[in-house]
């Protein structure tokens, strides 16, 4: 047996359920009816539905096999930069599944929902302490949704000051969702190039900031995995011109218990609970992107707000300056419960330690691999490090080839070709939940792959070879999805 992780085991083919079914198979054994069959009017039955006939074992094997074609954090290391695919402790799943919590009806009167409102209220307070900001809305359902809410808050703030502004500064090291969220609110994104160190230059911000600019949206740590060192100077420049500072805090996993967003000069910040605070995520959800704001911006937060009067919790809609509702009910409640449970189980010291280890692990990988992979910004990184394929180009090997080869060795590839400002980028985020042995094995594997690039480049060009499917045409899949399968036997 190979010691290598990889996919060397049985990968069973699996047809579609429609092709697997055989007329007459059933999924349960019940006694033959001993009463006469009653006629049911055809209109009650409706049109016949073509469900396949299957046994219980057919169904169980079908879904179990499909699940084995998947790769997740629970199957192996998933160093997808910017996404924080860390292990999510199972206790948080368990708390979210508590029947009294999972089954609580969202339309219960406040007086009958004190327990769930308390969870929401206390989570708001925890997130305020964690970010250093004053007030929190838990409604947004994702990071990008938090950004959109933040932009609505910018808009409402400027309106309340009598003059609407039209532009917003967005560094080239910001996440791609930032300009999209700003544009959705009608702002024109003004790009701000970063300097040779991957940092924002306050002088450049000063030259671009004017009274028609609503503010700046910056990602910190930025998408190069670097900490914006001059963030306070930049915030002061933006504030002096009446603008606001938006902090994209999706990468909070690097700085829990370490930075105070308010003291950095940030007015609005979103967190990605699904990344930092224990929710299995991917493929578009589930998520939660709470927004945290300074006291001055609190009146603009979405309603209803979860507030406490004396000892009772209630939902407060009476906020005339609010941007309104951004999500049904209380947001993505199950994700909020996981975050609450995660924060309580980690404690203040535990959260800080998690960030310290996330940063240590990324720096360890950076140092171990910088002799074999080109490191465009050679300085201490935060929770992720960014390499490029510059040194592999002489063998006509690019980042995608190395990423696909990693699959053969049993790893989910890192983020590739992002951030855009690094040509052929490979962005590795190990997270704090990988132990040193596993990180060492990952490093050794990438070293092997860089050797293969020189000695057997065709291995990389043909990778992945040990998977169920090879290199898929990703564009075709997005442009003309085929939902039933080309040949109908489910085997590609
Ligand atoms: C992941 C991420 C986002 C977007 O978050 P979603 O929940 O996917 O919408 C925004 N900014 C940064 C820096 C991110 O890493």
XYZ file of C-alpha atoms and ligand atoms in Angstrom:
507
model
C 0.000 0.000 0.000
C 1.242 3.412 -0.906
C 2.084 5.754 1.950
C 1.023 8.610 -0.253
C -2.278 10.265 0.613
C -3.714 10.619 -2.903
C -6.538 8.739 -4.471
C -5.157 5.249 -4.777
C -8.173 3.441 -3.376
C -11.343 2.238 -5.017
C -13.262 4.962 -6.796
C -16.527 3.374 -7.792
C -18.510 4.496 -10.764
C -22.052 5.463 -10.101
C -24.918 5.879 -12.572
C -27.747 8.350 -12.136
C -30.599 7.145 -9.946
C -32.858 7.198 -13.011
C -30.594 4.707 -14.740
C -30.069 2.633 -11.651
C -33.773 2.103 -10.965
C -35.615 -1.088 -12.012
C -39.414 -1.105 -12.213
C -40.839 -2.843 -9.178
C -37.972 -2.250 -6.755
C -39.088 -0.686 -3.520
C -37.314 0.842 -0.579
C -39.376 -0.642 2.240
C -41.116 -3.864 3.191
C -44.669 -3.453 4.361
C -47.272 -6.183 4.681
C -49.609 -6.720 1.765
C -52.744 -4.709 2.246
C -55.669 -6.761 3.552
C -58.314 -4.118 2.867
C -59.828 -3.406 -0.539
C -58.028 -0.740 -2.539
C -59.896 2.551 -2.565
C -60.166 4.426 -5.802
C -58.441 7.804 -5.645
C -59.650 10.451 -8.029
C -57.048 11.117 -10.747
C -57.170 14.851 -10.107
C -56.065 14.243 -6.523
C -53.071 12.228 -7.686
C -51.989 14.809 -10.225
C -49.776 14.007 -13.213
C -47.649 10.874 -12.892
C -44.118 11.642 -11.674
C -41.328 9.598 -13.162
C -39.471 8.655 -9.996
C -37.076 5.731 -10.305
C -37.902 2.527 -8.415
C -35.052 1.809 -6.003
C -34.268 -0.315 -2.981
C -32.923 1.160 0.247
C -29.468 -0.250 -0.385
C -29.447 1.260 -3.897
C -30.088 4.688 -2.433
C -27.615 4.416 0.442
C -24.819 3.194 -1.851
C -25.609 5.872 -4.400
C -25.196 8.761 -1.995
C -22.301 7.201 -0.111
C -20.385 6.742 -3.373
C -21.123 10.277 -4.487
C -19.893 11.569 -1.135
C -16.608 9.719 -1.707
C -15.993 11.699 -4.882
C -15.907 14.814 -2.740
C -12.960 16.351 -1.010
C -13.466 18.376 2.147
C -11.664 19.639 5.211
C -12.660 16.414 6.941
C -10.843 14.351 4.296
C -7.573 16.229 4.072
C -5.622 19.454 3.958
C -7.429 22.171 2.046
C -4.998 25.108 1.810
C -7.293 27.318 -0.273
C -5.949 30.838 0.277
C -8.411 33.565 1.273
C -11.071 30.963 2.078
C -9.884 29.724 5.507
C -10.841 26.101 5.019
C -9.971 25.102 8.548
C -11.265 22.168 10.519
C -14.581 22.951 12.199
C -14.955 21.277 15.586
C -17.950 18.942 15.619
C -19.233 20.275 18.928
C -20.332 23.460 17.136
C -22.411 21.404 14.698
C -23.932 19.665 17.641
C -24.909 22.860 19.431
C -26.505 24.238 16.254
C -28.484 21.012 15.884
C -29.895 21.145 19.436
C -33.623 20.588 18.823
C -34.669 23.633 20.872
C -32.343 25.800 18.777
C -32.685 24.236 15.345
C -36.451 23.953 15.742
C -37.117 27.431 17.134
C -39.693 29.135 14.935
C -38.457 32.480 13.604
C -41.890 34.054 14.054
C -42.181 33.321 17.761
C -43.058 36.374 19.833
C -40.014 37.966 21.483
C -41.293 36.948 24.909
C -41.248 33.290 23.824
C -37.868 33.468 22.100
C -35.719 34.840 24.908
C -33.130 32.046 24.606
C -32.485 32.454 20.899
C -32.521 36.253 21.163
C -29.976 35.996 23.949
C -27.673 33.945 21.700
C -27.938 36.642 19.030
C -27.465 39.488 21.496
C -24.436 37.930 23.136
C -22.907 37.053 19.774
C -23.259 40.722 18.777
C -21.432 41.649 21.965
C -18.660 39.083 21.392
C -18.088 40.347 17.857
C -17.969 43.929 19.109
C -15.266 42.959 21.606
C -13.356 40.944 18.990
C -13.294 43.814 16.481
C -13.126 46.717 18.945
C -16.172 48.261 17.253
C -19.367 49.341 18.996
C -22.451 47.876 17.343
C -23.160 44.820 15.210
C -25.794 43.484 12.819
C -25.855 39.737 12.307
C -28.176 39.820 9.302
C -25.886 39.640 6.236
C -25.568 36.093 4.920
C -22.044 36.257 3.447
C -18.948 38.380 3.243
C -20.063 40.066 0.039
C -23.480 40.660 1.590
C -21.770 42.332 4.553
C -19.869 44.545 2.114
C -23.103 45.489 0.382
C -24.656 46.318 3.759
C -21.575 48.375 4.597
C -21.881 50.311 1.347
C -25.567 50.965 2.076
C -24.463 52.308 5.460
C -21.863 54.578 3.762
C -24.606 55.807 1.455
C -27.080 56.448 4.300
C -24.379 58.240 6.298
C -23.455 60.609 3.493
C -27.121 61.250 2.754
C -27.662 62.166 6.399
C -24.816 64.661 5.985
C -26.647 66.303 3.133
C -24.358 65.437 0.218
C -24.177 62.205 -1.691
C -20.747 61.118 -2.934
C -20.062 59.105 -6.089
C -16.668 57.425 -5.896
C -14.916 54.969 -3.625
C -11.225 54.096 -3.395
C -10.401 50.406 -3.777
C -6.790 49.188 -3.539
C -5.585 46.562 -6.025
C -4.938 44.312 -3.016
C -8.628 44.305 -2.031
C -10.839 41.294 -2.555
C -12.689 41.228 -5.881
C -16.060 41.363 -4.169
C -15.254 44.885 -2.870
C -15.576 46.796 -6.160
C -18.607 44.675 -7.048
C -20.376 45.556 -3.775
C -19.536 49.251 -4.190
C -20.786 49.236 -7.788
C -24.067 47.633 -6.712
C -24.606 50.678 -4.493
C -23.923 52.988 -7.402
C -20.371 53.946 -6.429
C -17.658 54.223 -9.034
C -14.621 52.210 -7.928
C -11.335 54.122 -8.175
C -8.412 51.667 -8.143
C -5.424 52.408 -5.897
C -2.247 50.530 -6.900
C -0.145 49.074 -4.086
C 3.600 49.725 -3.884
C 6.509 47.330 -4.484
C 6.109 45.986 -0.930
C 2.429 45.204 -1.532
C 1.433 48.105 0.760
C -0.836 51.081 0.298
C 0.945 54.403 0.042
C -0.750 57.153 2.122
C 0.520 59.843 -0.259
C -1.247 58.151 -3.157
C -4.449 57.823 -1.132
C -4.199 61.533 -0.260
C -3.850 62.449 -3.927
C -6.975 60.457 -4.854
C -9.199 61.258 -1.873
C -11.595 64.141 -2.469
C -14.995 65.390 -1.335
C -16.823 63.376 -3.979
C -15.293 60.152 -2.626
C -17.378 58.269 -0.076
C -14.350 56.577 1.454
C -12.019 53.630 1.028
C -12.589 49.861 1.147
C -9.519 48.036 2.216
C -8.815 44.426 3.004
C -6.561 43.866 5.983
C -4.678 41.558 5.988
C -4.756 42.305 2.271
C -5.093 39.683 -0.452
C -1.314 39.278 -0.567
C -1.589 37.988 2.989
C 0.203 41.129 4.229
C -0.771 43.522 6.998
C -1.452 47.093 5.846
C 1.097 48.850 7.998
C 0.006 52.438 7.442
C -3.684 51.907 7.916
C -4.065 54.607 10.613
C -2.418 57.249 8.466
C -4.620 56.250 5.551
C -7.757 56.358 7.713
C -6.862 59.830 8.949
C -6.483 61.082 5.361
C -9.879 59.652 4.377
C -11.599 60.999 7.500
C -10.113 64.472 7.007
C -11.985 64.678 3.699
C -15.232 63.537 5.323
C -14.943 59.959 4.015
C -15.424 56.646 5.790
C -13.147 53.614 6.046
C -14.496 50.163 5.248
C -12.456 47.229 6.491
C -12.930 43.882 4.788
C -12.413 41.628 7.812
C -12.934 38.323 6.021
C -9.337 37.504 6.927
C -9.886 38.045 10.655
C -8.551 34.543 11.223
C -5.075 36.116 11.103
C -5.609 38.822 13.701
C -8.099 37.652 16.358
C -7.234 39.247 19.665
C -4.390 41.111 17.996
C -5.863 44.135 16.242
C -8.540 46.595 17.244
C -10.345 47.743 14.107
C -11.618 50.956 15.673
C -8.142 52.033 16.723
C -6.979 51.307 13.169
C -9.497 53.944 12.054
C -12.027 51.550 10.543
C -15.682 52.662 10.635
C -17.379 49.565 9.211
C -16.010 46.033 9.111
C -17.527 42.723 8.122
C -16.506 39.330 9.422
C -16.890 36.021 7.632
C -18.224 33.757 10.357
C -18.097 30.774 7.998
C -14.362 31.288 7.525
C -13.131 32.289 10.943
C -15.782 30.987 13.327
C -16.471 27.375 12.437
C -18.992 26.709 9.722
C -18.230 24.140 7.022
C -18.553 26.161 3.822
C -17.847 26.053 0.125
C -19.657 25.983 -3.175
C -21.583 29.124 -2.263
C -22.659 28.653 1.322
C -23.775 28.609 3.999
C -22.372 31.750 5.530
C -22.803 34.818 7.663
C -21.122 38.192 7.198
C -22.029 40.358 10.205
C -21.195 44.041 9.980
C -19.619 45.844 12.915
C -19.688 49.661 13.081
C -18.645 52.601 15.223
C -21.170 54.262 17.527
C -21.640 57.094 15.001
C -22.866 54.645 12.356
C -25.067 52.550 14.642
C -28.325 54.325 13.624
C -27.839 53.112 10.044
C -27.528 49.379 10.845
C -30.188 47.047 9.399
C -33.389 46.473 11.362
C -34.664 44.756 13.327
C -31.854 45.130 15.857
C -31.575 42.661 18.720
C -31.560 44.780 21.888
C -31.874 44.247 25.614
C -34.232 46.256 27.825
C -33.377 45.613 31.446
C -33.316 41.834 31.466
C -35.500 41.079 28.447
C -34.315 40.745 24.865
C -36.409 42.095 22.011
C -36.315 42.981 18.343
C -36.258 46.717 17.709
C -37.593 48.106 14.419
C -37.771 51.707 15.523
C -34.633 53.027 13.823
C -35.658 55.762 11.366
C -32.195 56.107 9.800
C -31.702 52.375 9.265
C -30.830 51.017 5.828
C -33.692 48.552 6.404
C -33.754 44.808 6.365
C -31.083 42.887 4.442
C -32.155 39.330 5.306
C -35.297 37.506 6.313
C -35.764 36.941 10.050
C -32.471 37.029 11.988
C -29.946 36.145 9.279
C -28.415 32.717 8.808
C -29.226 31.540 12.303
C -27.512 28.122 12.232
C -24.212 29.739 11.252
C -24.608 32.293 14.045
C -25.104 29.546 16.619
C -21.950 27.772 15.432
C -19.973 31.008 15.807
C -21.393 31.597 19.269
C -20.491 28.080 20.312
C -17.016 28.342 18.755
C -16.244 31.633 20.510
C -17.416 30.287 23.879
C -15.450 27.069 23.520
C -12.248 28.825 22.407
C -12.334 31.756 24.852
C -10.332 34.918 24.428
C -6.950 33.275 24.813
C -7.905 30.415 22.514
C -8.980 32.726 19.707
C -5.750 34.678 19.903
C -3.748 31.465 19.908
C -5.624 30.253 16.826
C -4.566 33.383 14.936
C -0.993 33.130 16.141
C -0.770 29.541 14.939
C -2.417 30.378 11.608
C 0.253 33.046 11.051
C 3.078 30.801 12.248
C 2.017 27.969 9.943
C 1.843 30.241 6.890
C 5.250 31.760 7.625
C 6.740 28.297 8.116
C 5.475 27.218 4.691
C 6.707 30.454 3.132
C 10.208 29.968 4.504
C 10.361 26.266 3.635
C 9.238 26.716 0.047
C 10.821 29.989 -0.976
C 13.885 28.187 -2.342
C 11.787 26.207 -4.821
C 8.939 28.597 -5.602
C 9.266 32.274 -6.461
C 8.052 34.463 -3.599
C 7.159 37.889 -5.014
C 6.825 39.650 -1.649
C 9.528 38.304 0.628
C 8.487 39.619 4.015
C 6.657 38.218 7.034
C 3.144 37.241 6.009
C -0.045 36.841 7.969
C -2.182 33.693 7.633
C -1.390 32.989 3.977
C 1.541 33.254 1.607
C 1.597 33.932 -2.112
C 4.051 32.309 -4.541
C 4.224 32.458 -8.329
C 5.204 30.066 -11.127
C 8.029 32.315 -12.408
C 10.748 29.701 -11.821
C 8.761 26.879 -13.412
C 8.164 28.797 -16.616
C 11.428 27.550 -18.140
C 9.921 24.041 -18.068
C 6.663 25.391 -19.501
C 4.938 24.486 -16.264
C 2.405 26.876 -14.845
C 0.585 27.256 -11.555
C -2.413 25.271 -12.737
C -0.176 22.252 -13.538
C 1.307 22.264 -10.044
C -2.130 22.692 -8.501
C -3.536 19.756 -10.460
C -0.540 17.599 -9.543
C -1.215 18.299 -5.851
C -4.553 16.527 -6.321
C -2.700 13.352 -7.300
C -0.907 13.573 -3.975
C -4.135 13.913 -2.032
C -4.352 17.655 -1.431
C -6.951 20.151 -2.370
C -5.110 22.739 -4.485
C -4.382 26.174 -3.051
C -6.065 29.244 -4.511
C -4.556 29.914 -7.934
C -4.319 33.016 -10.163
C -5.510 35.185 -7.263
C -4.610 37.833 -6.199
C -4.569 39.237 -9.712
C -1.572 41.483 -9.076
C 0.715 38.424 -8.877
C 1.177 36.748 -12.252
C 0.594 32.986 -11.920
C -0.230 33.326 -8.222
C -0.446 30.353 -5.880
C -1.923 31.410 -2.555
C -1.516 28.976 0.316
C -3.471 29.250 3.568
C -2.675 26.286 5.828
C -4.822 27.510 8.770
C -4.096 26.804 12.419
C -5.770 23.409 12.481
C -3.027 21.552 10.553
C -0.336 19.955 12.702
C 3.366 20.243 11.925
C 3.620 16.680 10.575
C 0.888 17.328 8.039
C 2.363 20.680 7.055
C 5.784 19.064 6.616
C 4.261 16.445 4.374
C 2.562 19.146 2.303
C 5.865 21.033 1.988
C 7.691 17.858 0.953
C 5.013 17.182 -1.655
C 5.292 20.638 -3.192
C 9.079 20.249 -3.261
C 8.663 16.939 -5.093
C 6.331 18.623 -7.551
C 8.824 21.399 -8.293
C 11.444 18.683 -8.970
C 9.036 16.872 -11.235
C 8.500 20.148 -13.084
C 12.162 20.020 -14.087
C 12.616 16.284 -14.592
C 9.213 14.951 -15.670
C 7.059 17.921 -16.642
C 4.587 15.706 -18.535
C 3.501 14.261 -15.169
C 2.316 17.719 -14.228
C 0.800 18.525 -17.583
C -1.266 15.338 -17.459
C -2.276 15.745 -13.833
C -4.505 14.830 -12.167
C -4.225 11.205 -13.160
C -5.499 9.484 -10.074
C -8.902 11.066 -9.885
C -12.312 10.181 -11.194
C -12.262 13.025 -13.707
C -9.226 14.711 -15.270
C -8.964 18.319 -16.361
C -12.447 19.587 -16.887
C -13.380 22.385 -19.221
C -14.474 24.754 -16.466
C -15.724 27.396 -18.874
C -17.894 24.944 -20.773
C -19.354 23.633 -17.516
C -20.380 27.142 -16.519
C -21.647 28.203 -19.940
C -23.653 25.147 -20.888
C -24.307 23.011 -17.833
C -25.495 19.497 -18.626
C -27.547 18.342 -15.707
C -28.341 14.802 -16.769
C -24.933 13.643 -17.995
C -23.803 13.137 -21.578
C -24.081 9.377 -21.911
C -26.478 8.864 -19.070
C -24.324 6.268 -17.341
C -22.884 8.815 -14.939
C -19.352 7.879 -15.927
C -17.325 10.644 -17.500
C -14.010 35.340 1.166
C -13.789 36.791 1.106
C -14.833 37.666 0.757
C -16.199 37.203 0.294
O -16.892 36.465 1.244
P -18.154 35.571 0.818
O -18.702 35.051 2.089
O -17.632 34.520 -0.096
O -19.115 36.488 0.112
C -14.583 39.015 0.810
N -13.364 39.473 1.128
C -12.326 38.667 1.440
C -10.994 39.257 1.805
C -12.499 37.290 1.425
O -11.472 36.491 1.727
